[in-house]
């Protein structure tokens, strides 16, 4: 019966006021996004000029199938919270936990009393079409207590095992492909049952809790039947840089074709020509009589004497700012953060980089990436390179990479009197 009703759903489903009132959607956006390498929460990673979370909320807005939307965020994710609060769906925000199960449970505890149906959705599946939400809700209304969107598995799947002392696994079996499905979100549930299941799982040992990879699996373990509805290719989970490229291509309009979230394109997409900028910043090491901390690439190096300057002297962050301003054509470091700007006296390099990125976006650009190399005798940098990349990427809201070199003892960098940083930035215009 459920399959018959869900043969095809394209327009927003028509729900009564009570059905809407009793339905909620929880968006889990508390992931770290380590594999994407942006140094920021995954849900904040930019896709076509907007965060993954904002795209996910777009689909929910178009689906029009729930009166409650709850977004579960990492602790201290202030920018992500600001973007969520500005979105037209006006979600309720709550803080997630150490694991996905903890985060989902936090969202469930925030449900209004009397909620009958809840959809759990991953912000990483940012382009899930609205009709998938509709199919899940209709299945719940038809009597399902747990329902998930799925796609047929295209690849042949092998079961493997690794013998003791062996490096490589060997094949132990080949499941029948026609019996396998790839699982997507949103996953829909009878809300009181799912909440009770999560409260029960909260007392499990860590290994048992971590073995539960999605909410449907939790329901299976408790003996509940889980139904399926057709998913959508656009609902891919964005986990790697390649996934981002694929998602970007889905958002690019093509003549005569529909994109996942827009109407049919009426003209070819504009050619996006990236703009590049160059920034250079030089800072001398402060006089030994002045106790000045060393800040470079957003990091504190307590063993080294700091660099002189109006702010914290972070030549790497300053060069990155200059390169961004150059690429966007909106001036330079002195234009925006000059010595006449008293509010930036002593400001951290990450503060300036965050503001520079904001100004670039305000000017109509999105940031592709920034690369910085500094030349100096100290500080010793190699062991902290990845940490610096993460801190600066978070500040810029885009990938920033830093490398370091010496000058073989030549010049002021070689004698340890100062540091020079060279940066390049790539930006592209965001077409409205």
Short mmCIF file of C-alpha atoms in Angstrom, two decimals:
data_model
loop_
_atom_site.label_atom_id
_atom_site.label_comp_id
_atom_site.label_asym_id
_atom_site.label_seq_id
_atom_site.Cartn_x
_atom_site.Cartn_y
_atom_site.Cartn_z
CA UNK A 1 0.00 0.00 0.00
CA UNK A 2 2.82 2.40 0.88
CA UNK A 3 4.62 1.68 -2.40
CA UNK A 4 1.46 2.33 -4.40
CA UNK A 5 0.91 5.73 -2.79
CA UNK A 6 4.52 6.75 -3.35
CA UNK A 7 4.93 5.80 -6.99
CA UNK A 8 5.74 9.40 -7.78
CA UNK A 9 5.81 12.50 -5.62
CA UNK A 10 7.07 15.70 -7.20
CA UNK A 11 5.00 18.59 -5.86
CA UNK A 12 4.86 19.47 -2.15
CA UNK A 13 2.48 17.12 -0.39
CA UNK A 14 -0.77 18.53 1.00
CA UNK A 15 -0.93 18.03 4.76
CA UNK A 16 -3.60 19.13 7.18
CA UNK A 17 -2.72 21.65 9.88
CA UNK A 18 -2.65 18.86 12.47
CA UNK A 19 -0.44 16.64 10.30
CA UNK A 20 2.00 19.54 9.91
CA UNK A 21 1.85 20.35 13.61
CA UNK A 22 2.64 16.75 14.54
CA UNK A 23 5.62 16.43 12.16
CA UNK A 24 9.17 17.61 12.83
CA UNK A 25 12.49 17.51 11.01
CA UNK A 26 15.81 17.32 12.86
CA UNK A 27 18.86 18.34 10.83
CA UNK A 28 22.08 16.91 12.23
CA UNK A 29 24.81 19.45 11.50
CA UNK A 30 27.31 18.71 14.27
CA UNK A 31 29.95 16.90 12.16
CA UNK A 32 33.56 18.05 12.07
CA UNK A 33 34.13 17.61 8.32
CA UNK A 34 37.69 16.35 8.79
CA UNK A 35 37.82 14.57 5.42
CA UNK A 36 36.78 17.73 3.57
CA UNK A 37 39.86 19.47 4.95
CA UNK A 38 38.31 22.92 5.44
CA UNK A 39 39.14 23.25 9.12
CA UNK A 40 35.52 24.08 9.98
CA UNK A 41 32.27 22.27 10.77
CA UNK A 42 31.15 20.29 7.73
CA UNK A 43 27.78 22.02 7.59
CA UNK A 44 29.56 25.38 7.17
CA UNK A 45 31.60 24.26 4.14
CA UNK A 46 30.68 26.46 1.15
CA UNK A 47 28.88 25.06 -1.88
CA UNK A 48 28.15 27.57 -4.66
CA UNK A 49 28.54 30.45 -2.24
CA UNK A 50 26.32 29.09 0.54
CA UNK A 51 26.87 26.62 3.35
CA UNK A 52 25.80 22.99 3.15
CA UNK A 53 23.36 23.63 5.99
CA UNK A 54 21.65 26.46 4.11
CA UNK A 55 21.20 24.22 1.06
CA UNK A 56 19.73 21.49 3.27
CA UNK A 57 17.29 23.97 4.79
CA UNK A 58 16.31 25.10 1.28
CA UNK A 59 15.06 21.59 0.51
CA UNK A 60 13.10 21.48 3.76
CA UNK A 61 11.49 24.84 3.01
CA UNK A 62 10.40 23.65 -0.43
CA UNK A 63 9.09 20.34 0.94
CA UNK A 64 6.62 22.09 3.30
CA UNK A 65 5.96 18.92 5.28
CA UNK A 66 6.75 19.85 8.89
CA UNK A 67 5.97 22.68 11.29
CA UNK A 68 9.04 22.08 13.45
CA UNK A 69 12.61 22.24 12.20
CA UNK A 70 15.42 21.63 14.69
CA UNK A 71 19.09 22.02 13.77
CA UNK A 72 21.72 20.31 15.93
CA UNK A 73 25.02 22.22 15.83
CA UNK A 74 28.53 21.78 17.24
CA UNK A 75 29.32 23.73 20.38
CA UNK A 76 30.50 27.31 19.71
CA UNK A 77 29.55 27.17 16.00
CA UNK A 78 28.56 30.83 16.01
CA UNK A 79 28.72 31.53 12.28
CA UNK A 80 26.76 28.38 11.50
CA UNK A 81 24.15 29.38 14.08
CA UNK A 82 23.90 32.86 12.56
CA UNK A 83 23.28 31.42 9.10
CA UNK A 84 20.67 29.01 10.40
CA UNK A 85 18.84 31.76 12.28
CA UNK A 86 18.73 33.94 9.16
CA UNK A 87 17.22 31.17 7.02
CA UNK A 88 13.48 31.52 6.23
CA UNK A 89 12.59 28.23 7.96
CA UNK A 90 13.69 29.80 11.30
CA UNK A 91 14.83 26.53 12.92
CA UNK A 92 15.20 25.89 16.62
CA UNK A 93 18.89 25.42 17.41
CA UNK A 94 20.40 23.02 19.93
CA UNK A 95 23.91 21.75 20.67
CA UNK A 96 24.99 18.26 19.70
CA UNK A 97 27.12 15.75 21.55
CA UNK A 98 30.29 13.74 21.12
CA UNK A 99 28.67 11.18 18.79
CA UNK A 100 25.98 11.26 16.15
CA UNK A 101 23.65 9.36 18.48
CA UNK A 102 24.20 11.99 21.17
CA UNK A 103 23.39 14.74 18.66
CA UNK A 104 20.21 13.07 17.43
CA UNK A 105 19.10 12.49 21.00
CA UNK A 106 19.65 16.21 21.76
CA UNK A 107 17.40 17.07 18.82
CA UNK A 108 14.73 14.59 19.93
CA UNK A 109 14.70 16.01 23.45
CA UNK A 110 13.93 19.43 21.90
CA UNK A 111 10.76 18.22 20.14
CA UNK A 112 7.46 19.81 21.07
CA UNK A 113 5.28 17.59 23.28
CA UNK A 114 2.84 15.59 21.20
CA UNK A 115 5.05 15.30 18.11
CA UNK A 116 4.05 12.11 16.29
CA UNK A 117 6.46 11.98 13.35
CA UNK A 118 10.09 13.00 13.11
CA UNK A 119 12.48 13.00 10.15
CA UNK A 120 16.22 12.80 10.87
CA UNK A 121 18.25 14.44 8.11
CA UNK A 122 22.01 14.91 7.62
CA UNK A 123 23.13 18.41 6.61
CA UNK A 124 25.82 16.67 4.54
CA UNK A 125 23.03 15.49 2.20
CA UNK A 126 22.52 19.12 1.31
CA UNK A 127 20.84 18.65 -2.09
CA UNK A 128 18.22 16.06 -1.17
CA UNK A 129 15.19 17.00 -3.31
CA UNK A 130 11.99 18.09 -1.54
CA UNK A 131 10.06 15.15 -2.98
CA UNK A 132 12.13 12.69 -0.94
CA UNK A 133 10.94 14.40 2.25
CA UNK A 134 7.38 14.07 0.95
CA UNK A 135 7.72 10.35 0.27
CA UNK A 136 9.02 9.69 3.78
CA UNK A 137 6.21 11.66 5.42
CA UNK A 138 3.53 9.96 3.31
CA UNK A 139 4.91 6.56 4.30
CA UNK A 140 4.67 7.51 7.98
CA UNK A 141 1.11 8.74 7.48
CA UNK A 142 0.28 5.42 5.82
CA UNK A 143 1.29 3.54 8.96
CA UNK A 144 5.05 2.96 8.82
CA UNK A 145 6.84 3.41 12.15
CA UNK A 146 10.25 3.67 10.52
CA UNK A 147 11.00 4.48 6.86
CA UNK A 148 14.18 5.32 4.98
CA UNK A 149 14.95 6.46 1.41
CA UNK A 150 17.18 4.04 -0.48
CA UNK A 151 18.84 3.60 -3.86
CA UNK A 152 19.78 0.35 -5.66
CA UNK A 153 23.43 -0.61 -5.29
CA UNK A 154 25.26 -0.39 -8.62
CA UNK A 155 28.66 -1.82 -7.66
CA UNK A 156 29.25 -5.44 -6.78
CA UNK A 157 29.77 -5.67 -3.02
CA UNK A 158 32.19 -8.11 -1.38
CA UNK A 159 32.41 -9.30 2.21
CA UNK A 160 35.99 -9.49 3.47
CA UNK A 161 37.99 -10.68 6.45
CA UNK A 162 41.63 -10.25 7.47
CA UNK A 163 43.58 -13.18 8.88
CA UNK A 164 45.85 -12.60 11.90
CA UNK A 165 49.25 -11.35 10.78
CA UNK A 166 48.06 -10.54 7.26
CA UNK A 167 48.00 -7.02 5.85
CA UNK A 168 45.41 -7.50 3.10
CA UNK A 169 41.87 -8.78 3.47
CA UNK A 170 40.45 -11.70 1.49
CA UNK A 171 36.95 -12.21 0.09
CA UNK A 172 34.54 -14.28 2.19
CA UNK A 173 31.36 -13.78 0.19
CA UNK A 174 29.41 -11.83 -2.42
CA UNK A 175 25.93 -10.68 -1.35
CA UNK A 176 23.24 -10.68 -4.03
CA UNK A 177 23.24 -7.15 -5.39
CA UNK A 178 19.48 -7.07 -5.97
CA UNK A 179 19.01 -7.50 -2.22
CA UNK A 180 21.22 -4.51 -1.31
CA UNK A 181 20.29 -0.84 -1.01
CA UNK A 182 22.27 2.32 -0.30
CA UNK A 183 20.66 4.28 2.52
CA UNK A 184 20.03 8.05 2.49
CA UNK A 185 18.28 10.63 4.65
CA UNK A 186 15.83 11.96 5.76
CA UNK A 187 14.88 8.89 7.74
CA UNK A 188 11.38 9.04 9.21
CA UNK A 189 10.10 7.56 12.47
CA UNK A 190 7.27 7.40 14.96
CA UNK A 191 8.73 10.09 17.23
CA UNK A 192 7.92 8.62 20.68
CA UNK A 193 9.36 5.24 19.67
CA UNK A 194 12.61 6.74 18.36
CA UNK A 195 13.01 8.94 21.42
CA UNK A 196 12.52 5.93 23.71
CA UNK A 197 15.08 3.97 21.68
CA UNK A 198 17.68 6.74 21.98
CA UNK A 199 17.10 7.10 25.71
CA UNK A 200 17.65 3.35 26.07
CA UNK A 201 20.80 3.47 23.92
CA UNK A 202 22.21 6.30 26.06
CA UNK A 203 23.04 3.69 28.71
CA UNK A 204 24.91 1.38 26.37
CA UNK A 205 28.66 0.88 26.52
CA UNK A 206 30.67 2.99 24.08
CA UNK A 207 31.48 0.15 21.66
CA UNK A 208 27.83 -0.86 21.36
CA UNK A 209 26.66 2.71 20.88
CA UNK A 210 29.28 3.45 18.20
CA UNK A 211 28.27 0.33 16.26
CA UNK A 212 24.91 2.02 15.51
CA UNK A 213 25.55 4.01 12.32
CA UNK A 214 22.06 5.41 11.74
CA UNK A 215 18.69 5.65 13.43
CA UNK A 216 17.15 2.94 11.26
CA UNK A 217 19.75 0.50 12.59
CA UNK A 218 18.80 1.42 16.14
CA UNK A 219 15.15 0.67 15.38
CA UNK A 220 16.13 -2.66 13.76
CA UNK A 221 18.06 -3.66 16.89
CA UNK A 222 14.94 -3.02 18.94
CA UNK A 223 12.84 -5.22 16.68
CA UNK A 224 11.01 -2.50 14.75
CA UNK A 225 10.21 -2.96 11.07
CA UNK A 226 11.89 -0.43 8.77
CA UNK A 227 10.19 0.32 5.43
CA UNK A 228 11.80 1.93 2.40
CA UNK A 229 10.91 4.53 -0.22
CA UNK A 230 12.87 5.54 -3.33
CA UNK A 231 15.70 7.98 -2.69
CA UNK A 232 17.38 10.33 -5.19
CA UNK A 233 20.83 10.57 -6.72
CA UNK A 234 20.98 14.24 -5.70
CA UNK A 235 20.83 13.14 -2.08
CA UNK A 236 24.47 12.08 -2.05
CA UNK A 237 26.39 12.52 1.18
CA UNK A 238 29.05 15.21 0.78
CA UNK A 239 32.08 13.79 2.55
CA UNK A 240 35.10 14.44 0.29
CA UNK A 241 36.30 17.18 -2.05
CA UNK A 242 35.17 15.05 -5.00
CA UNK A 243 31.65 14.98 -3.55
CA UNK A 244 31.72 18.77 -3.42
CA UNK A 245 32.70 18.97 -7.08
CA UNK A 246 29.85 16.62 -8.01
CA UNK A 247 27.36 18.60 -5.91
CA UNK A 248 28.53 21.83 -7.53
CA UNK A 249 27.86 20.34 -10.95
CA UNK A 250 24.32 19.45 -9.84
CA UNK A 251 23.68 23.08 -8.94
CA UNK A 252 24.94 24.41 -12.28
CA UNK A 253 21.97 25.08 -14.58
CA UNK A 254 22.06 23.47 -18.02
CA UNK A 255 19.80 24.50 -20.91
CA UNK A 256 16.75 22.27 -21.11
CA UNK A 257 17.51 20.44 -17.85
CA UNK A 258 16.28 20.89 -14.30
CA UNK A 259 18.63 21.22 -11.36
CA UNK A 260 17.80 19.63 -8.00
CA UNK A 261 16.57 22.87 -6.47
CA UNK A 262 15.65 25.24 -9.30
CA UNK A 263 13.23 25.62 -12.14
CA UNK A 264 14.19 24.81 -15.69
CA UNK A 265 17.06 26.99 -16.88
CA UNK A 266 16.19 29.45 -19.58
CA UNK A 267 19.72 30.32 -20.72
CA UNK A 268 23.20 28.84 -20.61
CA UNK A 269 25.05 29.36 -17.31
CA UNK A 270 27.52 32.25 -17.23
CA UNK A 271 31.17 31.34 -17.56
CA UNK A 272 32.79 31.77 -14.17
CA UNK A 273 36.26 33.27 -14.54
CA UNK A 274 38.23 33.13 -11.29
CA UNK A 275 40.21 36.13 -10.11
CA UNK A 276 43.59 35.81 -8.43
CA UNK A 277 45.34 38.15 -6.03
CA UNK A 278 48.79 38.46 -4.50
CA UNK A 279 49.68 39.65 -1.01
CA UNK A 280 53.04 40.27 0.64
CA UNK A 281 53.61 41.17 4.28
CA UNK A 282 56.84 41.86 6.16
CA UNK A 283 57.27 42.15 9.92
CA UNK A 284 60.43 42.69 11.92
CA UNK A 285 61.06 40.76 15.11
CA UNK A 286 60.25 43.09 18.00
CA UNK A 287 63.05 44.55 20.11
CA UNK A 288 64.16 42.22 22.87
CA UNK A 289 63.21 44.85 25.44
CA UNK A 290 59.56 44.50 24.44
CA UNK A 291 57.93 41.32 25.72
CA UNK A 292 55.83 40.53 22.67
CA UNK A 293 54.22 37.12 21.96
CA UNK A 294 54.92 35.39 18.66
CA UNK A 295 51.75 34.86 16.63
CA UNK A 296 52.12 33.45 13.16
CA UNK A 297 49.63 31.62 10.92
CA UNK A 298 47.03 31.99 13.66
CA UNK A 299 49.17 30.07 16.17
CA UNK A 300 51.03 31.10 19.31
CA UNK A 301 54.70 30.10 19.52
CA UNK A 302 55.59 30.78 23.17
CA UNK A 303 59.31 30.07 22.79
CA UNK A 304 59.87 32.83 20.21
CA UNK A 305 60.00 36.62 20.42
CA UNK A 306 57.03 38.13 18.60
CA UNK A 307 56.82 40.35 15.53
CA UNK A 308 56.29 44.09 15.70
CA UNK A 309 53.18 45.67 14.24
CA UNK A 310 49.92 47.58 14.77
CA UNK A 311 48.06 44.35 15.42
CA UNK A 312 49.61 41.05 16.53
CA UNK A 313 52.17 41.07 13.70
CA UNK A 314 50.90 37.83 12.13
CA UNK A 315 52.54 38.22 8.73
CA UNK A 316 50.97 35.04 7.35
CA UNK A 317 47.39 36.06 8.16
CA UNK A 318 48.06 39.61 6.94
CA UNK A 319 49.44 38.39 3.60
CA UNK A 320 46.34 36.21 3.20
CA UNK A 321 44.11 39.25 3.80
CA UNK A 322 46.06 41.31 1.27
CA UNK A 323 45.80 38.56 -1.36
CA UNK A 324 42.02 38.35 -0.86
CA UNK A 325 41.60 42.11 -1.16
CA UNK A 326 43.77 42.08 -4.28
CA UNK A 327 41.76 39.30 -5.90
CA UNK A 328 38.45 41.02 -5.19
CA UNK A 329 39.78 44.44 -6.21
CA UNK A 330 38.68 46.15 -2.99
CA UNK A 331 41.88 47.76 -1.79
CA UNK A 332 44.59 46.38 0.45
CA UNK A 333 45.50 45.75 4.08
CA UNK A 334 46.07 49.45 4.78
CA UNK A 335 42.71 50.36 3.26
CA UNK A 336 40.78 48.23 5.71
CA UNK A 337 43.06 47.65 8.72
CA UNK A 338 45.47 50.59 8.66
CA UNK A 339 47.12 52.20 11.68
CA UNK A 340 44.38 54.83 11.65
CA UNK A 341 41.86 52.13 12.64
CA UNK A 342 42.24 52.09 16.40
CA UNK A 343 39.80 49.20 16.77
CA UNK A 344 42.33 46.88 15.12
CA UNK A 345 45.23 47.76 17.44
CA UNK A 346 46.44 44.44 18.81
CA UNK A 347 43.85 42.47 16.82
CA UNK A 348 44.67 38.85 16.07
CA UNK A 349 45.52 37.75 12.56
CA UNK A 350 42.55 35.38 12.54
CA UNK A 351 40.21 38.26 13.45
CA UNK A 352 41.52 40.26 10.50
CA UNK A 353 41.27 37.26 8.15
CA UNK A 354 37.67 36.60 9.18
CA UNK A 355 36.79 40.24 8.53
CA UNK A 356 38.67 40.24 5.21
CA UNK A 357 36.73 37.17 4.08
CA UNK A 358 33.47 38.86 5.09
CA UNK A 359 34.34 41.98 3.08
CA UNK A 360 35.23 39.89 0.03
CA UNK A 361 31.91 38.05 0.21
CA UNK A 362 30.07 41.31 0.79
CA UNK A 363 31.65 42.55 -2.45
CA UNK A 364 30.01 39.66 -4.34
CA UNK A 365 32.73 37.02 -4.34
CA UNK A 366 33.22 33.55 -2.92
CA UNK A 367 36.68 32.31 -1.92
CA UNK A 368 38.22 29.38 -3.73
CA UNK A 369 41.40 29.06 -1.68
CA UNK A 370 44.37 30.94 -0.24
CA UNK A 371 47.97 29.68 -0.26
CA UNK A 372 50.67 31.32 1.87
CA UNK A 373 54.41 30.74 2.16
CA UNK A 374 56.50 32.52 4.75
CA UNK A 375 60.27 32.92 4.81
CA UNK A 376 61.96 33.07 8.18
CA UNK A 377 64.46 31.49 10.49
CA UNK A 378 61.91 31.04 13.27
CA UNK A 379 59.48 29.84 14.45
CA UNK A 380 59.94 26.13 13.79
CA UNK A 381 56.78 25.44 11.83
CA UNK A 382 56.64 21.98 10.22
CA UNK A 383 55.12 20.16 13.18
CA UNK A 384 52.23 22.65 13.38
CA UNK A 385 51.47 23.12 9.69
CA UNK A 386 48.19 21.18 9.70
CA UNK A 387 47.07 23.00 12.83
CA UNK A 388 47.74 26.34 11.11
CA UNK A 389 45.83 25.26 8.00
CA UNK A 390 42.81 24.36 10.12
CA UNK A 391 42.83 27.61 12.15
CA UNK A 392 43.19 29.87 9.11
CA UNK A 393 40.69 27.88 7.02
CA UNK A 394 38.14 28.27 9.80
CA UNK A 395 38.80 32.01 9.93
CA UNK A 396 38.44 32.46 6.17
CA UNK A 397 35.59 30.00 5.68
CA UNK A 398 37.59 28.50 2.82
CA UNK A 399 40.73 26.37 2.38
CA UNK A 400 43.94 28.09 3.48
CA UNK A 401 47.27 26.28 3.27
CA UNK A 402 50.60 27.45 4.69
CA UNK A 403 54.13 26.39 3.90
CA UNK A 404 57.44 27.66 5.28
CA UNK A 405 61.02 27.95 4.10
CA UNK A 406 64.31 29.56 5.12
CA UNK A 407 66.58 31.80 3.10
CA UNK A 408 69.76 29.80 3.74
CA UNK A 409 71.01 32.49 6.10
CA UNK A 410 70.61 35.32 3.59
CA UNK A 411 68.94 38.65 4.32
CA UNK A 412 66.89 39.70 7.33
CA UNK A 413 64.92 36.44 7.22
CA UNK A 414 68.15 34.46 7.36
CA UNK A 415 69.57 36.41 10.30
CA UNK A 416 66.29 36.12 12.22
CA UNK A 417 65.55 39.86 12.12
CA UNK A 418 62.17 39.47 10.42
CA UNK A 419 59.67 37.38 8.49
CA UNK A 420 58.20 37.76 4.99
CA UNK A 421 54.96 36.10 3.91
CA UNK A 422 53.78 35.71 0.31
CA UNK A 423 50.17 34.78 -0.44
CA UNK A 424 47.99 34.07 -3.43
CA UNK A 425 44.21 33.92 -3.35
CA UNK A 426 41.55 32.76 -5.78
CA UNK A 427 38.03 34.19 -5.70
CA UNK A 428 35.10 33.99 -8.08
CA UNK A 429 32.04 36.15 -8.57
CA UNK A 430 28.80 34.80 -7.15
CA UNK A 431 26.08 35.32 -9.73
CA UNK A 432 22.73 36.15 -8.24
#
